Coordinates of C-alpha atoms in Angstrom, one line a residue:
G1 CA 125.1 87.8 115.1
A2 CA 123.2 90.2 117.3
H3 CA 120.2 88.9 119.1
H4 CA 117.0 90.9 119.3
G5 CA 117.2 90.9 123.0
G6 CA 117.6 87.7 125.1
M7 CA 115.3 85.1 123.5
P8 CA 115.8 84.2 119.9
N9 CA 112.5 84.5 118.1
L10 CA 112.0 80.8 117.7
D11 CA 110.6 79.1 120.8
V12 CA 111.5 75.6 119.9
K13 CA 109.4 74.0 122.7
V14 CA 106.2 75.1 120.9
L15 CA 107.4 73.4 117.8
R16 CA 108.0 70.1 119.5
Y17 CA 104.6 70.0 121.1
M18 CA 102.6 71.2 118.2
S19 CA 99.8 68.7 117.4
N20 CA 98.8 67.7 113.9
E21 CA 95.5 69.5 114.4
E22 CA 97.2 72.8 115.3
F23 CA 99.4 72.3 112.2
R24 CA 96.3 71.8 110.1
V25 CA 94.7 75.0 111.4
L26 CA 97.9 77.0 110.9
T27 CA 98.1 75.7 107.3
A28 CA 94.5 76.7 106.8
V29 CA 95.3 80.3 107.8
E30 CA 98.2 80.2 105.3
M31 CA 96.0 79.0 102.5
G32 CA 93.3 81.6 103.4
M33 CA 95.8 84.4 103.1
K34 CA 96.2 83.8 99.4
N35 CA 92.9 85.7 99.0
H36 CA 92.3 87.4 102.3
E37 CA 94.5 89.9 104.2
I38 CA 92.7 88.8 107.3
V39 CA 91.2 85.3 107.2
P40 CA 87.6 85.0 108.7
S41 CA 87.4 82.3 111.4
S42 CA 84.6 80.5 109.5
L43 CA 86.9 80.1 106.5
I44 CA 89.7 78.8 108.7
E45 CA 87.3 76.3 110.1
S46 CA 86.1 75.1 106.7
I47 CA 89.6 74.8 105.1
S48 CA 91.0 72.9 108.1
G49 CA 88.0 70.5 108.0
L50 CA 87.8 70.2 111.8
K51 CA 84.5 70.0 113.4
R52 CA 82.8 73.2 114.7
G53 CA 84.3 74.7 117.7
G54 CA 87.4 72.4 117.4
A55 CA 89.2 74.8 115.1
F56 CA 88.2 77.8 117.1
K57 CA 89.9 76.5 120.3
L58 CA 93.0 75.8 118.3
I59 CA 93.1 79.2 116.7
R60 CA 93.0 80.8 120.1
L61 CA 95.9 78.7 121.2
L62 CA 97.9 79.6 118.1
A63 CA 97.1 83.3 118.8
K64 CA 98.3 82.9 122.4
N65 CA 101.6 81.5 121.0
K66 CA 101.8 84.4 118.5
L67 CA 101.7 82.1 115.5
V68 CA 98.6 83.9 114.2
G69 CA 97.5 87.4 115.0
H70 CA 93.9 88.3 115.7
Q71 CA 92.2 91.3 114.3
S72 CA 88.6 92.6 114.8
K73 CA 88.7 95.5 112.2
P74 CA 87.4 95.8 109.6
Y75 CA 86.0 92.3 110.4
D76 CA 86.9 89.5 112.7
G77 CA 89.6 87.1 111.6
Y78 CA 93.2 86.1 111.8
R79 CA 96.5 86.4 109.9
L80 CA 99.7 84.4 109.8
T81 CA 102.5 86.1 111.7
S82 CA 106.1 85.7 110.5
K83 CA 106.6 83.5 113.5
G84 CA 103.7 81.3 112.3
Y85 CA 105.3 81.1 108.9
D86 CA 108.6 80.0 110.5
Y87 CA 106.8 77.2 112.3
L88 CA 105.0 75.9 109.2
A89 CA 108.4 75.6 107.4
L90 CA 110.3 74.2 110.4
K91 CA 107.6 71.7 111.3
T92 CA 107.5 70.5 107.6
L93 CA 111.3 70.1 107.6
C94 CA 111.1 68.1 110.8
K95 CA 108.4 65.9 109.4
R96 CA 110.5 65.3 106.3
G97 CA 113.5 64.3 108.4
A98 CA 115.7 67.2 107.1
I99 CA 116.1 68.5 110.7
S100 CA 115.2 67.2 114.1
A101 CA 115.9 70.2 116.3
V102 CA 116.6 73.9 116.0
G103 CA 119.6 75.3 117.8
I104 CA 120.7 78.9 118.3
Q105 CA 120.7 82.0 116.2
I106 CA 124.1 82.6 114.7
G107 CA 123.5 85.4 112.4
V108 CA 121.1 88.1 111.3
G109 CA 121.4 89.5 107.8
K110 CA 119.7 92.3 106.0
E111 CA 117.0 89.9 104.7
S112 CA 117.6 86.7 106.6
D113 CA 118.1 85.0 110.0
I114 CA 120.5 82.2 110.4
F115 CA 120.2 79.4 113.0
T116 CA 121.9 76.2 113.7
A117 CA 119.9 73.0 113.6
V118 CA 120.6 69.3 114.1
R119 CA 119.8 66.5 111.6
P120 CA 118.3 63.1 112.7
D121 CA 121.9 61.6 112.5
G122 CA 123.3 64.3 114.8
E123 CA 125.0 66.4 112.1
E124 CA 124.9 70.1 112.8
V125 CA 123.6 72.2 109.9
A126 CA 122.6 75.8 109.2
L127 CA 119.0 77.1 108.6
K128 CA 118.5 80.3 106.7
L129 CA 115.1 82.0 107.1
H130 CA 114.5 84.4 104.3
K131 CA 112.7 87.5 105.7
L132 CA 112.0 89.8 102.8
G133 CA 110.2 93.0 103.6
R134 CA 111.8 93.2 107.0
S135 CA 112.7 96.8 106.4
F136 CA 109.1 97.4 105.2
R137 CA 107.1 99.4 107.8
T138 CA 103.6 97.8 107.9
L139 CA 100.8 99.9 106.5
K140 CA 98.9 102.0 108.9
N141 CA 95.3 102.5 107.7
N142 CA 92.6 99.9 107.2
R143 CA 92.1 101.0 103.6
D144 CA 95.6 99.8 102.8
Y145 CA 96.0 96.6 104.6
T146 CA 92.8 95.1 103.7
R147 CA 93.9 94.8 100.1
P148 CA 93.9 91.1 99.4
G149 CA 97.2 89.3 99.3
Q150 CA 99.5 92.0 100.5
S151 CA 101.1 90.2 103.4
F152 CA 100.8 87.1 101.4
N153 CA 103.1 88.7 98.8
W154 CA 105.8 89.2 101.3
L155 CA 105.5 85.6 102.4
Y156 CA 105.5 84.4 98.8
M157 CA 108.4 86.6 97.9
S158 CA 110.4 85.2 100.8
R159 CA 109.5 81.7 99.6
L160 CA 110.7 82.4 96.1
S161 CA 113.9 84.0 97.4
A162 CA 114.6 80.8 99.4
L163 CA 113.9 78.6 96.4
K164 CA 116.1 80.7 94.3
E165 CA 119.0 80.4 96.8
F166 CA 118.5 76.7 97.1
A167 CA 118.6 76.2 93.3
F168 CA 121.6 78.4 92.8
M169 CA 123.4 76.8 95.7
S170 CA 122.7 73.3 94.2
A171 CA 123.8 74.3 90.8
L172 CA 127.0 76.0 92.0
H173 CA 127.8 73.1 94.3
S174 CA 127.4 70.6 91.5
K175 CA 129.9 72.6 89.5
G176 CA 132.5 72.4 92.3
F177 CA 132.1 75.9 93.7
S178 CA 132.9 76.4 97.4
V179 CA 129.4 77.1 98.7
P180 CA 127.5 75.4 101.5
T181 CA 126.0 72.0 100.6
P182 CA 122.3 72.5 100.0
I183 CA 120.1 70.0 101.9
D184 CA 116.5 71.0 101.7
V185 CA 114.1 73.9 101.2
N186 CA 110.6 74.5 102.4
R187 CA 108.7 77.8 102.1
H188 CA 111.2 80.5 103.1
V189 CA 113.7 78.3 104.9
V190 CA 116.8 76.7 103.3
V191 CA 118.7 73.9 105.1
M192 CA 122.4 73.8 104.3
S193 CA 125.7 72.4 105.6
L194 CA 127.2 74.6 108.4
A195 CA 130.1 76.3 106.6
H196 CA 133.3 76.7 108.6
G197 CA 135.3 79.8 109.0
Y198 CA 134.9 83.5 109.9
Q199 CA 133.1 86.2 108.0
L200 CA 135.8 88.1 106.1
N201 CA 134.7 91.4 107.6
S202 CA 135.5 90.1 111.1
I203 CA 139.1 89.0 110.2
Q204 CA 141.8 91.5 111.2
M205 CA 144.8 89.7 109.8
L206 CA 145.5 87.1 107.0
R207 CA 148.7 85.1 106.8
H208 CA 148.6 85.2 103.0
P209 CA 146.3 88.0 101.8
S210 CA 147.5 87.7 98.2
S211 CA 146.5 84.1 97.9
V212 CA 143.1 84.7 99.5
F213 CA 142.6 87.7 97.2
N214 CA 143.5 85.5 94.2
S215 CA 141.0 82.8 95.4
L216 CA 138.3 85.5 95.5
M217 CA 139.2 86.7 92.0
E218 CA 139.0 83.1 90.8
V219 CA 135.5 82.8 92.2
V220 CA 134.4 86.0 90.4
C221 CA 135.8 84.7 87.1
S222 CA 134.4 81.2 87.5
L223 CA 131.0 82.6 88.2
A224 CA 131.2 84.7 85.0
S225 CA 132.3 81.6 83.0
Y226 CA 128.9 80.1 84.1
G227 CA 127.2 83.3 82.9
L228 CA 126.8 84.9 86.4
I229 CA 127.8 88.1 88.1
H230 CA 127.4 88.1 91.9
C231 CA 126.5 91.9 92.2
D232 CA 127.1 92.0 96.0
F233 CA 130.5 90.5 96.2
N234 CA 131.9 91.8 99.5
E235 CA 133.5 90.9 102.8
F236 CA 130.1 90.1 104.4
N237 CA 129.2 87.3 101.9
M238 CA 132.2 85.1 102.4
L239 CA 133.9 83.0 105.0
V240 CA 137.6 82.3 105.4
D241 CA 138.7 79.3 107.5
D242 CA 141.9 78.7 109.4
S243 CA 143.6 77.2 106.3
E244 CA 142.5 80.4 104.4
N245 CA 140.0 78.5 102.2
V246 CA 137.1 80.7 101.0
T247 CA 133.4 79.8 101.1
L248 CA 130.8 82.0 99.4
I249 CA 127.8 82.1 101.7
D250 CA 125.4 84.6 100.2
F251 CA 124.4 85.4 96.6
P252 CA 120.9 87.0 96.6
Q253 CA 121.3 89.4 93.7
M254 CA 123.1 87.5 91.0
I255 CA 122.5 88.6 87.4
S256 CA 123.4 87.2 84.0
T257 CA 126.6 88.2 82.1
S258 CA 124.3 89.0 79.2
H259 CA 122.9 91.9 81.3
T260 CA 123.5 95.3 79.6
N261 CA 125.5 96.6 82.6
A262 CA 127.4 93.3 83.1
D263 CA 130.9 95.0 82.8
Y264 CA 129.9 97.6 85.4
Y265 CA 128.7 95.0 87.9
F266 CA 131.7 92.7 87.4
N267 CA 134.1 95.6 87.9
R268 CA 132.2 96.8 90.9
D269 CA 132.5 93.4 92.6
V270 CA 136.2 93.2 91.9
E271 CA 136.8 96.8 93.1
C272 CA 134.9 96.2 96.3
V273 CA 137.2 93.3 97.3
R274 CA 140.2 95.1 96.1
A275 CA 139.4 98.2 98.2
F276 CA 138.7 96.0 101.3
F277 CA 142.0 94.2 101.0
R278 CA 143.8 97.5 100.6
R279 CA 142.0 99.1 103.6
R280 CA 142.1 96.1 106.0
F281 CA 145.3 94.2 105.1
G282 CA 147.4 96.8 103.3
F283 CA 147.4 94.5 100.3
V284 CA 147.5 96.2 96.9
A285 CA 146.6 94.0 93.9
A286 CA 148.9 94.6 91.0
Q287 CA 146.4 93.3 88.5
V288 CA 142.7 92.5 88.6
P289 CA 140.6 90.6 86.1
T290 CA 138.2 92.1 83.6
L291 CA 135.1 90.5 82.2
D292 CA 136.2 90.3 78.6
A293 CA 139.8 89.5 79.0
D294 CA 139.6 86.9 81.8
T295 CA 136.4 85.0 81.4
C296 CA 135.0 82.7 78.7
R297 CA 131.3 83.1 79.0
N298 CA 128.6 80.5 78.6
E299 CA 125.3 82.3 79.3
H300 CA 123.2 79.2 79.8
A301 CA 125.6 76.9 81.5
L302 CA 123.5 76.5 84.7
D303 CA 120.0 76.5 83.2
E304 CA 119.6 72.8 83.4
Q305 CA 120.8 72.5 87.0
L306 CA 118.6 75.4 88.1
A307 CA 115.5 73.9 86.5
A308 CA 116.3 70.5 88.1
S309 CA 116.2 72.3 91.5
G310 CA 112.9 73.9 90.6
W311 CA 114.0 77.3 89.5
T312 CA 112.7 78.2 86.0
P313 CA 112.9 81.3 83.8
A314 CA 109.1 81.7 84.5
Q315 CA 109.8 82.0 88.2
E316 CA 112.7 84.4 87.6
T317 CA 110.3 86.6 85.7
E318 CA 107.6 86.3 88.4
F319 CA 110.2 87.0 91.1
A320 CA 111.4 90.2 89.4
A321 CA 107.9 91.4 88.8
L322 CA 106.9 90.8 92.4
A323 CA 110.0 92.6 93.6
D324 CA 109.2 95.6 91.5
A325 CA 105.6 95.7 92.7
L326 CA 106.6 95.4 96.3
A327 CA 109.3 98.0 96.0
Q328 CA 106.7 100.4 94.6
E329 CA 104.2 99.5 97.3
T330 CA 106.9 100.2 100.0
A331 CA 107.7 103.6 98.4
E332 CA 104.0 104.5 98.3
S333 CA 103.4 103.4 101.9
A334 CA 106.5 105.3 103.1
E335 CA 105.1 108.5 101.5
H336 CA 101.7 107.7 103.1
A337 CA 103.3 107.2 106.5
G338 CA 105.3 110.4 106.0
A339 CA 102.1 112.3 105.2
A340 CA 100.1 110.9 108.1
E341 CA 101.2 112.2 111.5
S342 CA 102.7 109.6 113.8
G343 CA 99.8 109.4 116.2
S344 CA 99.0 106.7 118.7
E345 CA 97.8 104.4 115.9
A346 CA 101.4 104.0 114.6
G347 CA 102.0 100.7 116.4
E348 CA 98.8 99.2 115.2
G349 CA 98.1 97.4 111.9
L350 CA 99.8 94.3 110.7
G351 CA 102.5 94.3 113.4
S352 CA 100.3 94.8 116.5
D353 CA 101.4 91.6 118.2
G354 CA 104.7 92.6 119.8
E355 CA 107.6 90.8 118.3
D356 CA 106.1 90.5 114.9
V357 CA 106.7 94.2 114.1
E358 CA 109.3 94.2 111.4
T359 CA 111.8 97.0 111.7
S360 CA 114.8 97.5 109.6
S361 CA 117.9 96.1 111.3

């Protein structure tokens, strides 16, 4: 994956030396952000329960390390940066023994960053940091970004997105699908086994394109038999190893086969792979599956497994509602930004601390 210039955005040394007090103050900022876009210092102090002055020194240290951002307008306070959120999750996963060290960045997706990590027993695993709203340009004027809970919504959305991935990965894994093995999840970070192979889009030649194509069609049909349609089934979401085994690594947009447009999405997934194989490998599929003819559907086959991993219908509803709200907010702020001239204020606002400015990649 491409690096955003030299240093990956996780400075692991800071993680190793973070004291429990710092962690407490950082957690206090996170809690304060549920109701405040910018959390007043006095509130951080009272939530963290540290004695007067103690918290303040620690906040300044966190700000120096860019884990929180300081703002003086419209009042004095701090907010969690996306780097700070990363640290809360990683530190928690370290404390729980899920990982013991973070390695290197190996991928950057549309809405996630992928790193290697090591478990206490030395096993190398993958970390996926969900970064929803990365393509969202932060809002410019005070009036907008002081609305309570706005950045918190992005954080919360990333957290729900990670929980959803973990639950689906657990359910699919338990049914024998070739997906990474889920290990743990905290906030917006999923820990999973390191899948071996190459992203299909980076492969120029296959020894047996027909058998790999058939494997992929089997995956699509098996998903449908469990009541699921991938909706984004393409060469970027699968790995193929040297033995030409396929692993499905990404499924952020899955929908139910009971969806009104189920046929359309199923056919689109199939067509996407079919077109890629024709274009890249010169392989033309004689026949492809259809939803009605080639799958026996059981709409609620995975409900129990999903609930066991903590993903419930209520959360699905909340996730969808939040996604709609944020999409609308993004559209409004884009109109806003278009209307306002791009003056010197453009770089200010939520992303004024250097590397925390989220631009679309």
